[in-house]
Short mmCIF file of C-alpha atoms in Angstrom, two decimals:
data_model
loop_
_atom_site.label_atom_id
_atom_site.label_comp_id
_atom_site.label_asym_id
_atom_site.label_seq_id
_atom_site.Cartn_x
_atom_site.Cartn_y
_atom_site.Cartn_z
CA MET K 1 -20.45 -1.62 22.98
CA LYS K 2 -18.90 1.76 23.69
CA LEU K 3 -16.85 3.54 21.06
CA CYS K 4 -14.73 6.48 22.17
CA GLY K 5 -16.84 6.83 25.30
CA ARG K 6 -20.26 6.67 23.63
CA PRO K 7 -22.59 3.70 23.20
CA ILE K 8 -23.11 2.43 19.65
CA GLY K 9 -25.38 -0.22 18.19
CA PRO K 10 -28.61 -0.78 16.25
CA ASP K 11 -30.60 0.92 19.01
CA GLN K 12 -28.23 3.89 19.33
CA PRO K 13 -27.83 7.02 17.18
CA LEU K 14 -25.79 6.66 14.01
CA PHE K 15 -22.05 7.22 14.31
CA VAL K 16 -19.70 8.05 11.46
CA ILE K 17 -16.18 7.15 10.37
CA ALA K 18 -14.92 9.71 7.86
CA GLY K 19 -11.78 11.22 6.37
CA PRO K 20 -9.51 10.90 3.37
CA CYS K 21 -8.40 7.52 2.05
CA VAL K 22 -4.73 8.21 2.72
CA ILE K 23 -2.62 10.90 4.37
CA GLU K 24 -1.44 12.95 1.40
CA SER K 25 0.12 15.72 3.47
CA GLU K 26 -0.08 17.09 6.98
CA ALA K 27 -1.73 20.31 5.86
CA MET K 28 -4.48 18.63 3.83
CA THR K 29 -5.17 16.04 6.52
CA LEU K 30 -5.54 18.71 9.19
CA ALA K 31 -7.80 20.81 6.96
CA ILE K 32 -10.13 17.86 6.33
CA ALA K 33 -10.12 16.93 10.02
CA GLU K 34 -10.93 20.49 11.10
CA HIS K 35 -13.85 20.58 8.67
CA LEU K 36 -15.17 17.24 9.94
CA ALA K 37 -14.74 18.33 13.57
CA ASP K 38 -16.91 21.37 12.81
CA VAL K 39 -19.53 19.10 11.22
CA ALA K 40 -19.49 16.85 14.29
CA ARG K 41 -20.02 19.83 16.60
CA ARG K 42 -22.90 21.16 14.51
CA THR K 43 -24.69 17.82 14.21
CA GLY K 44 -23.78 16.23 17.53
CA VAL K 45 -22.78 13.02 15.77
CA LEU K 46 -19.97 10.79 17.05
CA LEU K 47 -17.42 11.16 14.27
CA VAL K 48 -14.19 9.16 14.21
CA PHE K 49 -11.54 10.53 11.85
CA LYS K 50 -10.04 8.05 9.40
CA ALA K 51 -6.90 8.31 7.29
CA SER K 52 -4.36 5.65 6.33
CA PHE K 53 -0.62 6.08 6.81
CA ASP K 54 -0.05 3.35 4.21
CA LYS K 55 -2.21 1.72 1.56
CA ALA K 56 -0.64 -1.68 1.12
CA ASN K 57 -3.21 -3.05 -1.34
CA ARG K 58 -2.71 -0.76 -4.31
CA SER K 59 -3.55 -1.87 -7.87
CA SER K 60 -0.04 -0.92 -9.05
CA ASP K 61 3.32 -0.65 -7.32
CA SER K 62 3.59 2.84 -8.80
CA SER K 63 0.49 4.05 -6.92
CA PHE K 64 0.84 6.45 -3.99
CA ARG K 65 0.79 4.53 -0.71
CA GLY K 66 1.05 7.26 1.92
CA LEU K 67 3.67 8.80 4.21
CA GLY K 68 4.63 5.60 6.03
CA MET K 69 3.91 4.54 9.59
CA GLU K 70 6.24 6.83 11.55
CA GLU K 71 5.32 10.05 9.77
CA GLY K 72 1.70 9.03 9.35
CA LEU K 73 1.24 8.36 13.06
CA ARG K 74 2.82 11.73 13.85
CA VAL K 75 0.22 13.43 11.64
CA LEU K 76 -2.65 11.44 13.15
CA ALA K 77 -1.50 12.30 16.66
CA LYS K 78 -1.48 15.98 15.67
CA VAL K 79 -4.99 15.68 14.23
CA ARG K 80 -6.21 14.17 17.49
CA GLN K 81 -4.53 16.88 19.57
CA GLU K 82 -5.68 19.85 17.49
CA THR K 83 -9.25 18.77 16.65
CA GLY K 84 -10.23 16.56 19.57
CA LEU K 85 -11.49 13.89 17.18
CA SER K 86 -10.91 10.24 17.92
CA ILE K 87 -8.78 8.47 15.32
CA ILE K 88 -9.06 5.21 13.37
CA THR K 89 -6.49 3.88 10.91
CA ASP K 90 -5.63 0.68 9.06
CA VAL K 91 -3.03 -1.80 10.21
CA HIS K 92 -1.68 -4.26 7.66
CA ASP K 93 0.28 -6.82 9.64
CA ALA K 94 0.68 -8.00 13.22
CA ALA K 95 3.93 -6.10 13.73
CA GLN K 96 2.15 -2.77 13.22
CA VAL K 97 -0.56 -3.38 15.81
CA ALA K 98 1.25 -2.39 19.01
CA PRO K 99 2.85 0.89 17.82
CA VAL K 100 -0.32 1.99 16.03
CA ALA K 101 -2.52 1.15 19.02
CA GLU K 102 -0.41 3.51 21.15
CA VAL K 103 -1.44 6.46 18.99
CA VAL K 104 -4.97 5.84 17.67
CA ASP K 105 -8.28 5.12 19.38
CA VAL K 106 -9.60 2.45 17.00
CA LEU K 107 -7.92 -0.07 14.70
CA GLN K 108 -9.22 -1.09 11.29
CA THR K 109 -8.44 -4.23 9.34
CA PRO K 110 -8.24 -4.15 5.53
CA ALA K 111 -10.94 -6.25 3.89
CA PHE K 112 -8.53 -8.62 2.16
CA LEU K 113 -7.15 -9.70 5.56
CA ALA K 114 -10.43 -10.77 7.18
CA ARG K 115 -9.48 -14.45 7.03
CA GLN K 116 -5.91 -14.08 8.30
CA THR K 117 -6.21 -15.75 11.69
CA ASP K 118 -2.96 -14.53 13.28
CA PHE K 119 -3.63 -10.98 12.13
CA ILE K 120 -7.19 -10.95 13.49
CA ALA K 121 -5.89 -12.36 16.77
CA ALA K 122 -3.26 -9.62 17.00
CA VAL K 123 -5.70 -6.73 16.57
CA ALA K 124 -8.19 -8.37 18.93
CA ALA K 125 -5.55 -8.67 21.64
CA SER K 126 -4.56 -4.99 21.34
CA GLY K 127 -7.21 -3.76 23.75
CA ARG K 128 -8.45 -1.23 21.18
CA PRO K 129 -11.86 -1.34 19.48
CA VAL K 130 -11.52 -2.89 16.02
CA ASN K 131 -13.48 -2.26 12.83
CA ILE K 132 -13.19 -5.56 10.95
CA LYS K 133 -13.96 -5.21 7.27
CA LYS K 134 -15.72 -8.09 5.54
CA ALA K 135 -13.67 -9.36 2.63
CA GLN K 136 -15.12 -8.79 -0.82
CA PHE K 137 -15.05 -12.57 -1.41
CA MET K 138 -16.84 -13.56 1.82
CA ALA K 139 -20.51 -14.12 2.53
CA PRO K 140 -21.97 -12.08 5.42
CA GLY K 141 -22.55 -15.22 7.48
CA ASP K 142 -18.86 -16.12 7.22
CA MET K 143 -18.04 -13.18 9.48
CA ALA K 144 -19.38 -15.11 12.46
CA GLN K 145 -16.20 -17.19 12.41
CA VAL K 146 -14.05 -14.07 12.19
CA VAL K 147 -15.79 -12.66 15.26
CA LYS K 148 -15.30 -15.97 17.07
CA LYS K 149 -11.55 -15.82 16.34
CA ALA K 150 -11.39 -12.23 17.58
CA ARG K 151 -13.32 -12.92 20.78
CA ASN K 152 -11.25 -15.99 21.60
CA ALA K 153 -8.01 -14.06 21.04
CA ALA K 154 -9.21 -11.18 23.21
CA LEU K 155 -10.20 -13.60 25.97
CA ALA K 156 -6.81 -15.36 25.81
CA ALA K 157 -5.06 -11.98 26.07
CA GLY K 158 -7.13 -10.93 29.07
CA VAL K 159 -8.94 -8.19 27.15
CA GLU K 160 -12.29 -7.78 28.87
CA GLN K 161 -13.96 -5.43 26.43
CA ASP K 162 -15.83 -7.04 23.52
CA ALA K 163 -15.27 -4.16 21.13
CA PHE K 164 -15.56 -5.46 17.58
CA MET K 165 -17.46 -3.85 14.73
CA LEU K 166 -18.15 -5.50 11.39
CA CYS K 167 -17.93 -3.42 8.22
CA GLU K 168 -19.65 -4.14 4.91
CA ARG K 169 -17.85 -2.75 1.85
CA GLY K 170 -19.48 -4.70 -0.96
CA THR K 171 -19.04 -8.14 -2.49
CA SER K 172 -17.18 -9.02 -5.67
CA PHE K 173 -19.55 -9.43 -8.60
CA GLY K 174 -17.93 -10.31 -11.92
CA TYR K 175 -14.93 -8.26 -12.98
CA ASN K 176 -14.09 -4.89 -11.38
CA THR K 177 -17.50 -4.61 -9.74
CA LEU K 178 -18.89 -4.71 -6.22
CA VAL K 179 -22.48 -5.06 -5.10
CA SER K 180 -24.03 -4.36 -1.70
CA ASP K 181 -26.70 -6.74 -0.40
CA MET K 182 -28.58 -5.03 2.40
CA ARG K 183 -29.62 -8.42 3.81
CA GLY K 184 -25.97 -8.87 4.78
CA LEU K 185 -26.21 -6.03 7.29
CA ALA K 186 -28.84 -7.89 9.31
CA ILE K 187 -26.98 -11.19 8.93
CA MET K 188 -23.76 -9.73 10.31
CA ALA K 189 -25.68 -8.07 13.14
CA GLN K 190 -26.62 -11.54 14.39
CA THR K 191 -23.06 -11.79 15.76
CA GLY K 192 -23.95 -9.11 18.31
CA CYS K 193 -21.39 -6.74 16.82
CA PRO K 194 -22.35 -3.23 15.68
CA VAL K 195 -22.43 -3.13 11.88
CA VAL K 196 -20.86 -0.35 9.83
CA PHE K 197 -21.65 0.28 6.17
CA ASP K 198 -18.79 1.55 4.00
CA ALA K 199 -20.66 3.69 1.49
CA THR K 200 -17.66 4.82 -0.52
CA HIS K 201 -15.73 1.57 -1.00
CA SER K 202 -19.01 -0.11 -1.92
CA VAL K 203 -19.04 1.93 -5.14
CA GLN K 204 -15.37 1.24 -5.89
CA GLN K 205 -14.46 -0.62 -9.09
CA PRO K 206 -11.32 -2.51 -8.01
CA GLY K 207 -8.62 -2.29 -10.66
CA GLY K 208 -11.22 -0.88 -13.02
CA LEU K 209 -8.91 1.72 -14.54
CA GLY K 210 -6.01 -0.67 -15.13
CA GLU K 211 -3.28 0.73 -12.90
CA ARG K 212 -5.79 2.04 -10.39
CA SER K 213 -9.32 1.47 -9.19
CA GLY K 214 -12.32 3.26 -10.56
CA GLY K 215 -15.55 4.15 -8.82
CA GLN K 216 -19.06 5.56 -9.09
CA ARG K 217 -19.24 8.19 -6.38
CA GLU K 218 -22.62 9.38 -7.65
CA TYR K 219 -24.16 6.32 -5.98
CA VAL K 220 -22.67 6.95 -2.52
CA PRO K 221 -25.73 8.88 -1.24
CA LEU K 222 -28.11 6.23 -2.56
CA LEU K 223 -26.35 3.35 -0.82
CA ALA K 224 -25.78 5.35 2.35
CA ARG K 225 -29.49 6.15 2.64
CA ALA K 226 -30.39 2.50 2.05
CA ALA K 227 -27.97 1.25 4.72
CA VAL K 228 -29.12 3.77 7.31
CA ALA K 229 -32.74 2.87 6.54
CA ALA K 230 -31.76 -0.76 7.14
CA GLY K 231 -30.63 0.17 10.64
CA VAL K 232 -26.83 0.14 10.65
CA ALA K 233 -24.98 1.30 13.73
CA GLY K 234 -22.44 3.33 11.78
CA LEU K 235 -21.54 4.71 8.39
CA PHE K 236 -18.06 4.86 6.83
CA ALA K 237 -17.42 7.47 4.12
CA GLU K 238 -14.16 8.69 2.69
CA THR K 239 -14.21 12.34 1.75
CA HIS K 240 -11.80 14.65 -0.05
CA PRO K 241 -11.84 18.36 -0.98
CA ASP K 242 -11.05 17.53 -4.63
CA PRO K 243 -11.67 13.84 -5.41
CA GLU K 244 -10.51 14.21 -9.00
CA GLN K 245 -7.03 15.06 -7.71
CA ALA K 246 -6.97 12.60 -4.80
CA LEU K 247 -3.92 10.34 -4.69
CA SER K 248 -5.93 7.28 -3.66
CA ASP K 249 -9.54 6.19 -4.27
CA GLY K 250 -10.66 9.52 -5.68
CA PRO K 251 -13.31 8.00 -8.00
CA ASN K 252 -15.29 6.68 -5.05
CA ALA K 253 -14.64 9.51 -2.56
CA LEU K 254 -17.43 11.87 -1.53
CA PRO K 255 -16.64 15.55 -2.24
CA MET K 256 -16.12 17.27 1.10
CA ASN K 257 -18.70 19.98 0.42
CA GLU K 258 -21.34 17.26 0.02
CA PHE K 259 -20.55 15.50 3.28
CA GLU K 260 -22.56 17.57 5.75
CA PRO K 261 -25.74 17.82 3.62
CA LEU K 262 -25.72 14.04 3.17
CA LEU K 263 -25.03 13.42 6.86
CA THR K 264 -27.93 15.67 7.85
CA ARG K 265 -30.31 13.58 5.73
CA LEU K 266 -28.87 10.34 7.08
CA LEU K 267 -29.32 11.45 10.69
CA ALA K 268 -32.97 12.25 9.95
CA ILE K 269 -33.49 8.79 8.44
CA ASP K 270 -31.68 7.18 11.37
CA ALA K 271 -33.92 8.96 13.87
CA VAL K 272 -37.05 7.67 12.16
CA VAL K 273 -35.80 4.09 11.81
CA LYS K 274 -34.68 3.81 15.45
CA ASP K 275 -37.57 5.76 16.94
CA ARG K 276 -39.34 2.68 18.32
CA GLY K 277 -36.63 2.30 20.96
CA GLY K 278 -35.31 -1.09 19.94
CA PRO K 279 -32.92 -2.58 17.39
CA ALA K 280 -33.71 -1.48 13.87
CA TYR K 281 -33.03 -4.88 12.30
CA PRO K 282 -35.94 -7.30 11.87
CA ALA K 283 -36.13 -10.23 14.25
#
């Protein structure tokens, strides 16, 4: 498929989705986006900027959720205008799809909503590319039915472009723990959809700190290298200038000053894995 005008897939160069978990302020969001735009220019990578206007699945109702849809979309539109980056953001219910799709380039579905048929149908019918996150409680093979729902809804809506990505963000393992099974990347790729690996949410510890989630950001580079070596089409990584002070998902966010050095190594791995000119996944 094409994403923001460039082809993506297991036989194409790695693309990246990156940005802060949530829009904390206009100034911080623009600063992060400008930094990432510079990284994209230096490396030549297709980088789609990600930030959420609302985080509806917080551990506690006292947790920071974001600036809300109206203000958040205004900030994202400004990021797009000032940096030239394409934009992806989460939508949380069917009513949000149309107004959000008018502003951003790509829609993203929260992992917990992967099985919500009407919601998947709504994003699929939007005409925008969609990054569909695999739920933490689903097996990789289960995503074939999610893709089938999305394709049928797009067809019914007259949307010609088959523009669905599948995103792995770990699987629930016991209490407050996620594990990433690299076999799942190849299994999801059998749908024909480009597969994205979410390196930062894969080290999250959901609800692990009681009123908020914990995380083990020190393992982000390890898992990112493994996923790129496995041949993923894209990598998702949330980044923040000061993760310890981040208002959402700081424990699993990659410090911003570590983003470019890691990306440089990942692009080198990607070039080796995909050098034979065909899909990187085994037959």
